[in-house]
mmCIF file of C-alpha atoms and ligand atoms in Angstrom:
data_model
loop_
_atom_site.group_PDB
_atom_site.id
_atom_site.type_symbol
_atom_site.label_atom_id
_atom_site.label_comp_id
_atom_site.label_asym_id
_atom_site.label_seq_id
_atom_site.Cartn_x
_atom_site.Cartn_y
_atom_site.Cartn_z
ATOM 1 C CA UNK A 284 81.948 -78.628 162.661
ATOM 2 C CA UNK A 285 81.330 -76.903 159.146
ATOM 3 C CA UNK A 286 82.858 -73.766 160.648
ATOM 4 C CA UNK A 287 85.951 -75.246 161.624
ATOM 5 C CA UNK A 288 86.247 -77.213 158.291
ATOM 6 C CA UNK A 289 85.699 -72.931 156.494
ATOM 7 C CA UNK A 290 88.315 -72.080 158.985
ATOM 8 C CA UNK A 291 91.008 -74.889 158.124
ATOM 9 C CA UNK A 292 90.428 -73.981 154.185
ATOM 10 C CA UNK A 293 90.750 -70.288 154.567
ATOM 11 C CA UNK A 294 94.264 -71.308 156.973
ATOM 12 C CA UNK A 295 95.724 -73.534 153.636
ATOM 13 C CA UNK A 296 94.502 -70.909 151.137
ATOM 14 C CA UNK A 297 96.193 -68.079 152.808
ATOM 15 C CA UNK A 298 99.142 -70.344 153.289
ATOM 16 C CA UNK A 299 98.978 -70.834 149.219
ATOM 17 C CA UNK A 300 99.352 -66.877 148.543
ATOM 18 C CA UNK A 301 102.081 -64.173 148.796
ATOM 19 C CA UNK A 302 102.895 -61.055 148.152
ATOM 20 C CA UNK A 303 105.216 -58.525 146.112
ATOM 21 C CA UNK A 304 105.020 -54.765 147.183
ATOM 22 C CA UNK A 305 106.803 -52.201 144.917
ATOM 23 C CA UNK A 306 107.797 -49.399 147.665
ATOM 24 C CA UNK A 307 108.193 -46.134 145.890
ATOM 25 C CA UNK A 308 104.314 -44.942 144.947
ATOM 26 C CA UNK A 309 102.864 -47.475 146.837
ATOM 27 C CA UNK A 310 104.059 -47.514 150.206
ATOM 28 C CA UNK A 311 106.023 -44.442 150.467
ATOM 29 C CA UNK A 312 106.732 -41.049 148.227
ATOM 30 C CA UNK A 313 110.315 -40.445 148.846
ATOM 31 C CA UNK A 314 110.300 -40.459 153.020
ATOM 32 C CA UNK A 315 106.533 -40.096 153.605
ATOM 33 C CA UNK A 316 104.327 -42.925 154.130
ATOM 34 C CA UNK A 317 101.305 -43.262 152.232
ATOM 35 C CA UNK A 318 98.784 -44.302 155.236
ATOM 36 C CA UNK A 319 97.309 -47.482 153.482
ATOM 37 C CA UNK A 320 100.620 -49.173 152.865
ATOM 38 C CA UNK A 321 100.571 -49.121 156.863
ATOM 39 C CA UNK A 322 97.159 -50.484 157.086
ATOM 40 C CA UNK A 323 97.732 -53.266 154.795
ATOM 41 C CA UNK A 324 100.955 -54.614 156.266
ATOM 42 C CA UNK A 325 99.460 -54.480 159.507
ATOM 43 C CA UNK A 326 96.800 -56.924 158.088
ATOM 44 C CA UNK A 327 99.675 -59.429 156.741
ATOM 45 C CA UNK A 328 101.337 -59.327 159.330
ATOM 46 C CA UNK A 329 98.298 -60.778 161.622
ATOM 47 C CA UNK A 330 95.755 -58.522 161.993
ATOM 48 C CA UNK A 331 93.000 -59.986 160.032
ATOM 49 C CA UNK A 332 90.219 -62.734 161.116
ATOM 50 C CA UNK A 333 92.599 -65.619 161.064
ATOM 51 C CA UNK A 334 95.702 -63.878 162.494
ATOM 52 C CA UNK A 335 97.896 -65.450 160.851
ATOM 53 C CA UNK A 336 100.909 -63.987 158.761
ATOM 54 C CA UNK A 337 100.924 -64.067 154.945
ATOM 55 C CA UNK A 338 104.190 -63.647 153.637
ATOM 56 C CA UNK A 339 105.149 -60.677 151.525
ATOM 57 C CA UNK A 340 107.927 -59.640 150.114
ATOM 58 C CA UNK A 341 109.584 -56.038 148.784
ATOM 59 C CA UNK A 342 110.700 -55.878 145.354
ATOM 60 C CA UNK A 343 111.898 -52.029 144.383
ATOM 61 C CA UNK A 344 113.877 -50.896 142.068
ATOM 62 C CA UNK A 345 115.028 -48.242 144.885
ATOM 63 C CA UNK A 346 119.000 -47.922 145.593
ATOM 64 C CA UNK A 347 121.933 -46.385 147.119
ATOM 65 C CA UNK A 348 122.210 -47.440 150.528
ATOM 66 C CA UNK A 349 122.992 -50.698 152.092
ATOM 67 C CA UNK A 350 120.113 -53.015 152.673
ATOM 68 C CA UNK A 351 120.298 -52.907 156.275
ATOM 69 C CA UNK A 352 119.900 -49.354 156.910
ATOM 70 C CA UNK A 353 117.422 -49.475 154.117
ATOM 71 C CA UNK A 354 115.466 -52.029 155.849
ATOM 72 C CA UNK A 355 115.629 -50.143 159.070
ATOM 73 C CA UNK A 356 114.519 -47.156 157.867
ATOM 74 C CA UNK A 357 111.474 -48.391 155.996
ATOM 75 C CA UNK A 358 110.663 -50.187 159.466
ATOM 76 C CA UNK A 359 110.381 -47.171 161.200
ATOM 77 C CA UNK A 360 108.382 -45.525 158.324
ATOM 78 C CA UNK A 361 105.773 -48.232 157.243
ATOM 79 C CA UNK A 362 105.386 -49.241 161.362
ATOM 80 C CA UNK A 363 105.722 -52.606 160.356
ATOM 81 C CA UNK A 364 108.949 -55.103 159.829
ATOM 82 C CA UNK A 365 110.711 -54.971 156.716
ATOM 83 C CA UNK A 366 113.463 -57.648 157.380
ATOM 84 C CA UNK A 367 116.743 -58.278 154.691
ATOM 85 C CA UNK A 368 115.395 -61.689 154.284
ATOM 86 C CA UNK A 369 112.728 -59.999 152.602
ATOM 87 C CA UNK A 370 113.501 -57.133 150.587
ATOM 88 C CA UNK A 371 115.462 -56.944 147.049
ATOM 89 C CA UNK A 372 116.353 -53.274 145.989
ATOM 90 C CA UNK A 373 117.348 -52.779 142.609
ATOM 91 C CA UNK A 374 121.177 -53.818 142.676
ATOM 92 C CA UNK A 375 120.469 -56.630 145.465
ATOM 93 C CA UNK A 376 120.790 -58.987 142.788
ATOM 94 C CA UNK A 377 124.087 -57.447 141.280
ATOM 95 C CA UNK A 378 126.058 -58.868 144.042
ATOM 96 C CA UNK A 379 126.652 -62.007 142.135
ATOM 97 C CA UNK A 380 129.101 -59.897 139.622
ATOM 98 C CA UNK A 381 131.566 -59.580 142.696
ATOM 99 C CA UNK A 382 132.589 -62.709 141.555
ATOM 100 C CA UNK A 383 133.637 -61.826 137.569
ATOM 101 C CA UNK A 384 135.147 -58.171 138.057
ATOM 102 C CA UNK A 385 137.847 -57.234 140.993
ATOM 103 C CA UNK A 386 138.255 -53.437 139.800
ATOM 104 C CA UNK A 387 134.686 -51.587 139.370
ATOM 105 C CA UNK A 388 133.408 -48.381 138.955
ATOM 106 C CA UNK A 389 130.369 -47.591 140.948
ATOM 107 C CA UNK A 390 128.451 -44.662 139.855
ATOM 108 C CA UNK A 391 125.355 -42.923 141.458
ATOM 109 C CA UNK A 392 124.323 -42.645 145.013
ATOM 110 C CA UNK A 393 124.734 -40.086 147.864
ATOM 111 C CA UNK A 394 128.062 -39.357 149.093
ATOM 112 C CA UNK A 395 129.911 -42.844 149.125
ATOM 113 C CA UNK A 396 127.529 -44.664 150.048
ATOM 114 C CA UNK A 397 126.991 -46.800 147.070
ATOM 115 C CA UNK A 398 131.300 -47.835 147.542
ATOM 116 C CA UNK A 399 130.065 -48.847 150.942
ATOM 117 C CA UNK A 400 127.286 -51.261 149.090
ATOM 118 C CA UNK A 401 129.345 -52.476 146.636
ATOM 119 C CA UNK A 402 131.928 -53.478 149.475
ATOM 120 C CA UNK A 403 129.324 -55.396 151.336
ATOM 121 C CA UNK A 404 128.325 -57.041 148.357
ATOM 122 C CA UNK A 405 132.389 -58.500 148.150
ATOM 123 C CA UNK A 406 133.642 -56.176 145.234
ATOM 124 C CA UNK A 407 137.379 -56.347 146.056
ATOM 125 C CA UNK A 408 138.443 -53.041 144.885
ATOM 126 C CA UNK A 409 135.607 -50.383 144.172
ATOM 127 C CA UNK A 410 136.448 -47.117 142.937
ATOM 128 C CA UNK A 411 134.096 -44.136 142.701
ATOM 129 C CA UNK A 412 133.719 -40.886 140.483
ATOM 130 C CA UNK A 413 135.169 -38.512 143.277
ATOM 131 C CA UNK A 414 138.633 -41.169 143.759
ATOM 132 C CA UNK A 415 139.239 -40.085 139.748
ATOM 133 C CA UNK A 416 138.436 -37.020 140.180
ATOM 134 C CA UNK A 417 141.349 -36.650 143.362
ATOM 135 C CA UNK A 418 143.528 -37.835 140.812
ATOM 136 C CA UNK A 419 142.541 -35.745 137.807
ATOM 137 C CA UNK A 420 140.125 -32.451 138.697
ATOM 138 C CA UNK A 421 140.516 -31.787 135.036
ATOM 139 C CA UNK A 422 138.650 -34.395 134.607
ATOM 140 C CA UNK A 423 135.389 -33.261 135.474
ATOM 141 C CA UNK A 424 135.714 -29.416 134.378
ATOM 142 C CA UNK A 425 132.554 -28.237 135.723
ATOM 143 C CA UNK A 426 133.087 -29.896 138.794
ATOM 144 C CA UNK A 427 133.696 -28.102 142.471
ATOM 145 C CA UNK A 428 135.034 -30.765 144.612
ATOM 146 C CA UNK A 429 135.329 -29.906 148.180
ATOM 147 C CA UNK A 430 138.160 -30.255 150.405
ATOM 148 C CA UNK A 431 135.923 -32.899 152.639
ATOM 149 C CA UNK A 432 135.445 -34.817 149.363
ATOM 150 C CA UNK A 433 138.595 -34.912 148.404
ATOM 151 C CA UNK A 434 139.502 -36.243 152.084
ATOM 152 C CA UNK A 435 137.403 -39.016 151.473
ATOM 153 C CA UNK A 436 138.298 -39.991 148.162
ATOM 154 C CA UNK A 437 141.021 -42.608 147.514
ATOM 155 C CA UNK A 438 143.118 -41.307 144.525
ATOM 156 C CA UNK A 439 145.638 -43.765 142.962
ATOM 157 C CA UNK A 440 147.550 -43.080 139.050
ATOM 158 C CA UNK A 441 144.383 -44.634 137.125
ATOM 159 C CA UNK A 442 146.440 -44.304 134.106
ATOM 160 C CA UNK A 443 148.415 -47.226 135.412
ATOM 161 C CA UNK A 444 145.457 -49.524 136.442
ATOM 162 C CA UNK A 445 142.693 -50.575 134.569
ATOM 163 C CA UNK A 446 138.618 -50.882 135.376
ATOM 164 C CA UNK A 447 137.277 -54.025 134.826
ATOM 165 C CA UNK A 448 133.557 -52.846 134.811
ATOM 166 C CA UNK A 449 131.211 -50.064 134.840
ATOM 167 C CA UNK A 450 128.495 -50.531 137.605
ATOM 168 C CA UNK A 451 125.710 -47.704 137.854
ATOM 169 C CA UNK A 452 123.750 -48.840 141.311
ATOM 170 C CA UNK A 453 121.973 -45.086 142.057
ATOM 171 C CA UNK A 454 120.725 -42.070 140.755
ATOM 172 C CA UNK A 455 123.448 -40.119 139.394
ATOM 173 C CA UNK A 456 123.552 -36.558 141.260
ATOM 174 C CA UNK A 457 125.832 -35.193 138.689
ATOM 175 C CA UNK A 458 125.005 -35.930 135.386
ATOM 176 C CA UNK A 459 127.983 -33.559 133.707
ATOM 177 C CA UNK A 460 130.933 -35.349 135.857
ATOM 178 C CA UNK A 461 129.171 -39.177 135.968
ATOM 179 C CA UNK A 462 128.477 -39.445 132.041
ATOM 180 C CA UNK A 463 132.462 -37.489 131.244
ATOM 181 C CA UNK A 464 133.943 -40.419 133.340
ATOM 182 C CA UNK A 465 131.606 -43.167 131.881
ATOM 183 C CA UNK A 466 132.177 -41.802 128.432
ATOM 184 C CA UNK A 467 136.275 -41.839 129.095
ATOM 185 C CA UNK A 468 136.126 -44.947 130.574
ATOM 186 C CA UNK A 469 133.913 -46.659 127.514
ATOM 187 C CA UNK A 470 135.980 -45.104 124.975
ATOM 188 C CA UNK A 471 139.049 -46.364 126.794
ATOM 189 C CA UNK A 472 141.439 -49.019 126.048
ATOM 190 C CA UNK A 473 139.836 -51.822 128.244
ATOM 191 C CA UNK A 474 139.098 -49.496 130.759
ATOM 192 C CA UNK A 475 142.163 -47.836 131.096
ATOM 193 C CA UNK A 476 142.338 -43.751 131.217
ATOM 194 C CA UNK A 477 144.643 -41.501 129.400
ATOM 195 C CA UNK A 478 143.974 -44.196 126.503
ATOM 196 C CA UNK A 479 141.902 -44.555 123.348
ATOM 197 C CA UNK A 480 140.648 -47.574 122.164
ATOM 198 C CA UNK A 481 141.698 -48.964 118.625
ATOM 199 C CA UNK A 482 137.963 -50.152 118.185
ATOM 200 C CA UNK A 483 135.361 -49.187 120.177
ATOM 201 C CA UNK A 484 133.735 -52.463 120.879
ATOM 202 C CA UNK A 485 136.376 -55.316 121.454
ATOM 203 C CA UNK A 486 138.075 -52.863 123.954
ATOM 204 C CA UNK A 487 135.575 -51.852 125.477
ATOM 205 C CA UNK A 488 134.392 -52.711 128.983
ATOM 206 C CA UNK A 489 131.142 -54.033 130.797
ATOM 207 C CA UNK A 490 128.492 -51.284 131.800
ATOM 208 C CA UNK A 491 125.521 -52.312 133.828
ATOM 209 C CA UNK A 492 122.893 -50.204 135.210
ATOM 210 C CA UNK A 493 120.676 -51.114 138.440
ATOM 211 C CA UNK A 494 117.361 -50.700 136.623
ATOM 212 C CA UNK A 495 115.707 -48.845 134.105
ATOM 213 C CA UNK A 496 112.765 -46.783 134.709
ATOM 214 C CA UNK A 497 112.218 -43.533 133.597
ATOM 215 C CA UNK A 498 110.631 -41.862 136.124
ATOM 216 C CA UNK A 499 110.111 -42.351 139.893
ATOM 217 C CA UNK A 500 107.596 -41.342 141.958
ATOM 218 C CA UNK A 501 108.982 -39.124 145.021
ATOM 219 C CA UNK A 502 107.203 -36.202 147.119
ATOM 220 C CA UNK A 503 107.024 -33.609 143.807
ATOM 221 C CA UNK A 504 103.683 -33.657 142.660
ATOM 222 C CA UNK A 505 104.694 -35.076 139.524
ATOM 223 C CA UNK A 506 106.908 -37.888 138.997
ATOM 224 C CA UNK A 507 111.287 -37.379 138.524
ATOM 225 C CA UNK A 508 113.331 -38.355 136.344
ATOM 226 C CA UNK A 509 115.282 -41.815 137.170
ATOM 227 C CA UNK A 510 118.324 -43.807 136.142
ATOM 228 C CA UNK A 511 116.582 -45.230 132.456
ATOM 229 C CA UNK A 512 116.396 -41.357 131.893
ATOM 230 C CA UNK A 513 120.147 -41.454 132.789
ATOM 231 C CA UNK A 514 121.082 -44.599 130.760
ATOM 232 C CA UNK A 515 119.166 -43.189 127.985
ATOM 233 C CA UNK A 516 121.108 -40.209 128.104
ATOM 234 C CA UNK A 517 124.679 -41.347 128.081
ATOM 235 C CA UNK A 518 123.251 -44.137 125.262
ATOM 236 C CA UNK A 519 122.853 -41.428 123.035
ATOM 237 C CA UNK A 520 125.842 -39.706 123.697
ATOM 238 C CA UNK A 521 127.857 -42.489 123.271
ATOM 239 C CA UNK A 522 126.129 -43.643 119.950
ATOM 240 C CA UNK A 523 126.981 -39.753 118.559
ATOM 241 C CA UNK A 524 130.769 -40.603 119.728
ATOM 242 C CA UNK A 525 131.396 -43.425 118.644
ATOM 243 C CA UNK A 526 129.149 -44.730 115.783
ATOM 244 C CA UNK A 527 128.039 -47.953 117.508
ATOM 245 C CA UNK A 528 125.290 -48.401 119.656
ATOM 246 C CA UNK A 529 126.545 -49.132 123.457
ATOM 247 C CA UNK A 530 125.968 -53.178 124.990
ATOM 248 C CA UNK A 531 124.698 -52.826 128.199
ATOM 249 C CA UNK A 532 122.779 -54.852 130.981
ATOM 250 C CA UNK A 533 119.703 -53.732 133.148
ATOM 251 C CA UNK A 534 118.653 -55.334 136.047
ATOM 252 C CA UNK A 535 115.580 -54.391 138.254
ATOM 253 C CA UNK A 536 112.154 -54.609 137.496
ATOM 254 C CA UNK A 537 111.305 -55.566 134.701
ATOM 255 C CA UNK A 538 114.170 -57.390 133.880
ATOM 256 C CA UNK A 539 113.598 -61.260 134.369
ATOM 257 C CA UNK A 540 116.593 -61.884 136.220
ATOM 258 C CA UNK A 541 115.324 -59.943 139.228
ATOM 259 C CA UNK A 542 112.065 -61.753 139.047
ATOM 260 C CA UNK A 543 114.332 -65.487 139.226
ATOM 261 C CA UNK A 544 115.976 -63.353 142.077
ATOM 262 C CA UNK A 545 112.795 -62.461 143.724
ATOM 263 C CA UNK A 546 111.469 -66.254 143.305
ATOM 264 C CA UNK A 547 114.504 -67.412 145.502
ATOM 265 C CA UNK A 548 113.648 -64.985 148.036
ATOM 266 C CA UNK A 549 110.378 -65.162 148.163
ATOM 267 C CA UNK A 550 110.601 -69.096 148.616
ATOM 268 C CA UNK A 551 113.155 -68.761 151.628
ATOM 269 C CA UNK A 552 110.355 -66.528 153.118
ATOM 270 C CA UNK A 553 107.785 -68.790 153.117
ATOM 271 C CA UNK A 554 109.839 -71.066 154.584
ATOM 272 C CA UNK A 555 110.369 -68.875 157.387
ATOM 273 C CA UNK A 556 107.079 -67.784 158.062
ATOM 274 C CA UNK A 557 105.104 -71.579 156.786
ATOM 275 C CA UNK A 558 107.976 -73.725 157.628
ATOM 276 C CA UNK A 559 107.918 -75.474 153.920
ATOM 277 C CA UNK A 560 110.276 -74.132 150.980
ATOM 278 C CA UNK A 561 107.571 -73.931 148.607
ATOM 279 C CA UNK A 562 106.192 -71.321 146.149
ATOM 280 C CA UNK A 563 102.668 -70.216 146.746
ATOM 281 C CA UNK A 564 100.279 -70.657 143.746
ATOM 282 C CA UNK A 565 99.261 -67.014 144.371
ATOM 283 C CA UNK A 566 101.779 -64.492 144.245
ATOM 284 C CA UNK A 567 100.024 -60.655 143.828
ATOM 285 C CA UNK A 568 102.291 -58.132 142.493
ATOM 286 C CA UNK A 569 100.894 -54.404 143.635
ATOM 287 C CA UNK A 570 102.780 -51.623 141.813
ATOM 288 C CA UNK A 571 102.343 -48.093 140.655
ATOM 289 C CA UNK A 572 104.622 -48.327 137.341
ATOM 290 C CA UNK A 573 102.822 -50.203 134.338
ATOM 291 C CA UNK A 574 106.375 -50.407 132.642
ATOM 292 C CA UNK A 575 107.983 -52.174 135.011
ATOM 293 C CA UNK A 576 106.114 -53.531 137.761
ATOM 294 C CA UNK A 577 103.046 -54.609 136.409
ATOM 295 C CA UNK A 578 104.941 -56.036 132.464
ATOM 296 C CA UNK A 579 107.127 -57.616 134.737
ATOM 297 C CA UNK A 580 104.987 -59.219 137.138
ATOM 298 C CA UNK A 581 102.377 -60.426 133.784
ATOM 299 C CA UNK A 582 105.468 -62.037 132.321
ATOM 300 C CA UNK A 583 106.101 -63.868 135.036
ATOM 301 C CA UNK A 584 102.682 -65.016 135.795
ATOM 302 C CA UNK A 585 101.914 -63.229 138.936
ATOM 303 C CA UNK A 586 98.438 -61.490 139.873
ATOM 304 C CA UNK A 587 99.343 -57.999 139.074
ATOM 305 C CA UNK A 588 97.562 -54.834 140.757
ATOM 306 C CA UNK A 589 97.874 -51.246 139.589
ATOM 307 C CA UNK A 590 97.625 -48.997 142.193
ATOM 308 C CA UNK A 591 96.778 -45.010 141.216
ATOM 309 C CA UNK A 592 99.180 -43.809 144.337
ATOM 310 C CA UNK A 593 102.295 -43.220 142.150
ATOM 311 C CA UNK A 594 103.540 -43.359 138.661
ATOM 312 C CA UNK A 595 100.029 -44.541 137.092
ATOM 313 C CA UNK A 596 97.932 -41.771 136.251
ATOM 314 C CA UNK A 597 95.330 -43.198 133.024
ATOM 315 C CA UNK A 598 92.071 -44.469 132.929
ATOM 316 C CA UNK A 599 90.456 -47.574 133.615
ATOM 317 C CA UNK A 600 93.820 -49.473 133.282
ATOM 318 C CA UNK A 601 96.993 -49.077 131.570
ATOM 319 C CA UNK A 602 96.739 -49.453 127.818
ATOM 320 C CA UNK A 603 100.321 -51.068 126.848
ATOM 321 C CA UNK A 604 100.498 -53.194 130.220
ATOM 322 C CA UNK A 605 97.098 -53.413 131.830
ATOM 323 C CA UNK A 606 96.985 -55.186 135.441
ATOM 324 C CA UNK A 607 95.672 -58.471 135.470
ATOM 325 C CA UNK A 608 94.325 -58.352 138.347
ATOM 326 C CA UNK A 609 92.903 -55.048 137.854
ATOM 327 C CA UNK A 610 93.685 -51.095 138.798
ATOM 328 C CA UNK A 611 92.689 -50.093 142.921
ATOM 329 C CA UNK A 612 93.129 -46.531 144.384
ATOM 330 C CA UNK A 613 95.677 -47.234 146.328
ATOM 331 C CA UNK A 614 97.480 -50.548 147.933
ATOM 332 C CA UNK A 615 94.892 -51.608 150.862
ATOM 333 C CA UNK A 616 92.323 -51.982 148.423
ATOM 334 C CA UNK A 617 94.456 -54.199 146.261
ATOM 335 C CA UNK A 618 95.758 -55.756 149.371
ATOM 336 C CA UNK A 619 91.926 -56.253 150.545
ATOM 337 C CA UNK A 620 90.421 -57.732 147.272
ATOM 338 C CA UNK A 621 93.420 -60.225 146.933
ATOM 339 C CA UNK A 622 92.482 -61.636 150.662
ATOM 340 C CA UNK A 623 88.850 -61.541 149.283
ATOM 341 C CA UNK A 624 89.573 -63.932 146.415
ATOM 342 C CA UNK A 625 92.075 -66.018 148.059
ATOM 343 C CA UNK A 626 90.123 -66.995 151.440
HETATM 344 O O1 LIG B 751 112.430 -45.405 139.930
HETATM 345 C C1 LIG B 751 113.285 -45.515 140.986
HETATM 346 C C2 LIG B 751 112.785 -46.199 142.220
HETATM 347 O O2 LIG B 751 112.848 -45.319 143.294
HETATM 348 C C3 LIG B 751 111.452 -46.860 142.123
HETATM 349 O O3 LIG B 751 111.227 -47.671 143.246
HETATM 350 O O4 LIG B 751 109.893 -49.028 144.774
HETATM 351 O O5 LIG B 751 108.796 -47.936 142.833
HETATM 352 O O6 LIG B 751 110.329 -49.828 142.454
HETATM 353 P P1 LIG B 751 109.982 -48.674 143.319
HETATM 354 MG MG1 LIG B 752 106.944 -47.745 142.319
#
């Protein structure tokens, strides 16, 4: 009958669409749910007039903890599944250096946590701000390491070994010790401390920073500072040092490598839910940062929605990087008028 046939279309149209949720300002601020994230993965997830699932996927440029716990945590928060399989956090996609450097520095993060990610992600040898520090307090003048900090650390003479690349995964939570031990290590010979390099850029070793966005929405009424504030930072401090401007690589949003990234995940995930490895036709995009969710997402031909839960604050929509789809209060009506076009 014709209802059947209206029922069979609206089945291979929502089979043709997907979905990219930033988290931060969309979702969640910081640890607190915003109550229409829940709503609308409860819809994807079945509850809507064809219950079936559409597939979505979770593309932040959030970081320092493993992407298990991660995952678990945002379960619990959002009351709806948020699998691995499904969710790329800013330095997901970094993984792949484990490959090119054995000896890293990873900077940012609580505790040592971010070592912890870096090790899962196969980095053989991972070294942290606090294992220098063990070695050399004078280091980091301003510093006040703790006697459970230094029990932690893993010291070593780092005048004898060299770092083969600088890796900034989280939010650094000490700006004064983080940039000092960047800024040694930059200036080094090939990553070696105790020595200065002869020229500043043939010696000089790798930095690359999880993603670059200024600010970040989190449970203060106004948005924080974030790692491109960071990056930003130590770029001009290392320009007033050395004369040269500092090489560097950002991943995250909107970086096009993390888009490829999210393409490969997002196809797995269809094949999980649909059974075919195949790219929808419709991929929507719902963020809260014009700079780097919704540029991204227009350069890489997605549907893009703005939401006004986080970062966003203008008008009708943004003026540098307006959403192509267009600008909703907050993520279930974004979520809503997708489904309404789509089926
Ligand atoms: O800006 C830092 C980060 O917490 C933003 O996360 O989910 O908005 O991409 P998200
Ligand atoms: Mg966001």
């Amino acid at each position: 009958s014709q209802v059947q046939t209206i029922e069979v279309q609206k089945v291979k149209a929502a089979k043709n669409m997907a979905f990219a949720f930033d988290i931060d300002g969309v979702l969640v601020h910081g640890d607190r749910l915003i109550p229409e994230g829940k709503r609308a993965l409860d819809i994807l997830n079945g509850d809507n007039e064809l219950g079936i699932k559409i597939p979505h996927i979770f593309l932040t440029n959030g970081s320092g903890k493993p992407e298990k716990p991660r995952c678990e945590q945002l379960t619990q928060i959002l009351g709806n599944p948020v699998n691995t399989e499904q969710f790329i956090q800013s330095h997901t996609p970094m993984s792949a250096l484990a490959e090119y450097y054995k000896t890293v520095l990873v900077v940012g993060g609580v505790g040592y946590r971010c070592r912890e990610v870096a090790e899962q992600y196969g980095f053989k040898d991972v070294v942290v701000p606090n294992d220098i520090i063990a070695w050399d307090p004078t280091i980091a003048p301003y510093r006040e390491f703790t006697q459970q900090e230094a029990a932690m650390s893993r010291p070593r003479d780092f005048s004898k070994c060299n770092i083969d690349a600088i890796l900034v995964f989280s939010d650094s939570r000490d700006y004064a010790t983080d940039i000092q031990i960047i800024m040694d290590l930059l200036v080094s010979e090939n990553g070696r401390f105790y020595t200065k390099a002869k020229d500043p850029v043939s010696q000089r070793i790798p930095i690359y920073f999880s993603q670059g966005d200024l600010l970040c929405p989190t449970e203060h009424w106004t948005p924080r500072l974030s790692q491109g504030a960071f990056r930003i930072g130590l770029e001009a401090m290392y320009r007033a040092m050395t004369g040269v401007d500092l090489e560097r690589v950002v991943y995250g949003k909107p970086e096009l490598a993390t888009y490829k990234y999210a393409d490969e995940v997002m196809t797995s995930w269809m094949e999980q839910l649909h059974g075919e490895e195949k790219l929808p036709e419709n991929i929507y995009m719902v963020g809260d940062n014009p700079a780097s969710d919704i540029i991204g997402g227009n350069m890489y031909g997605w549907n893009t929605c703005l939401v006004r839960t986080g970062v966003f604050q203008g008008g009708d929509n943004d003026e540098n990087n307006p959403a192509n789809f267009g600008v909703f209060a907050n993520v279930l009506d974004a979520v809503q008028a997708a489904l309404k076009k789509q089926l």
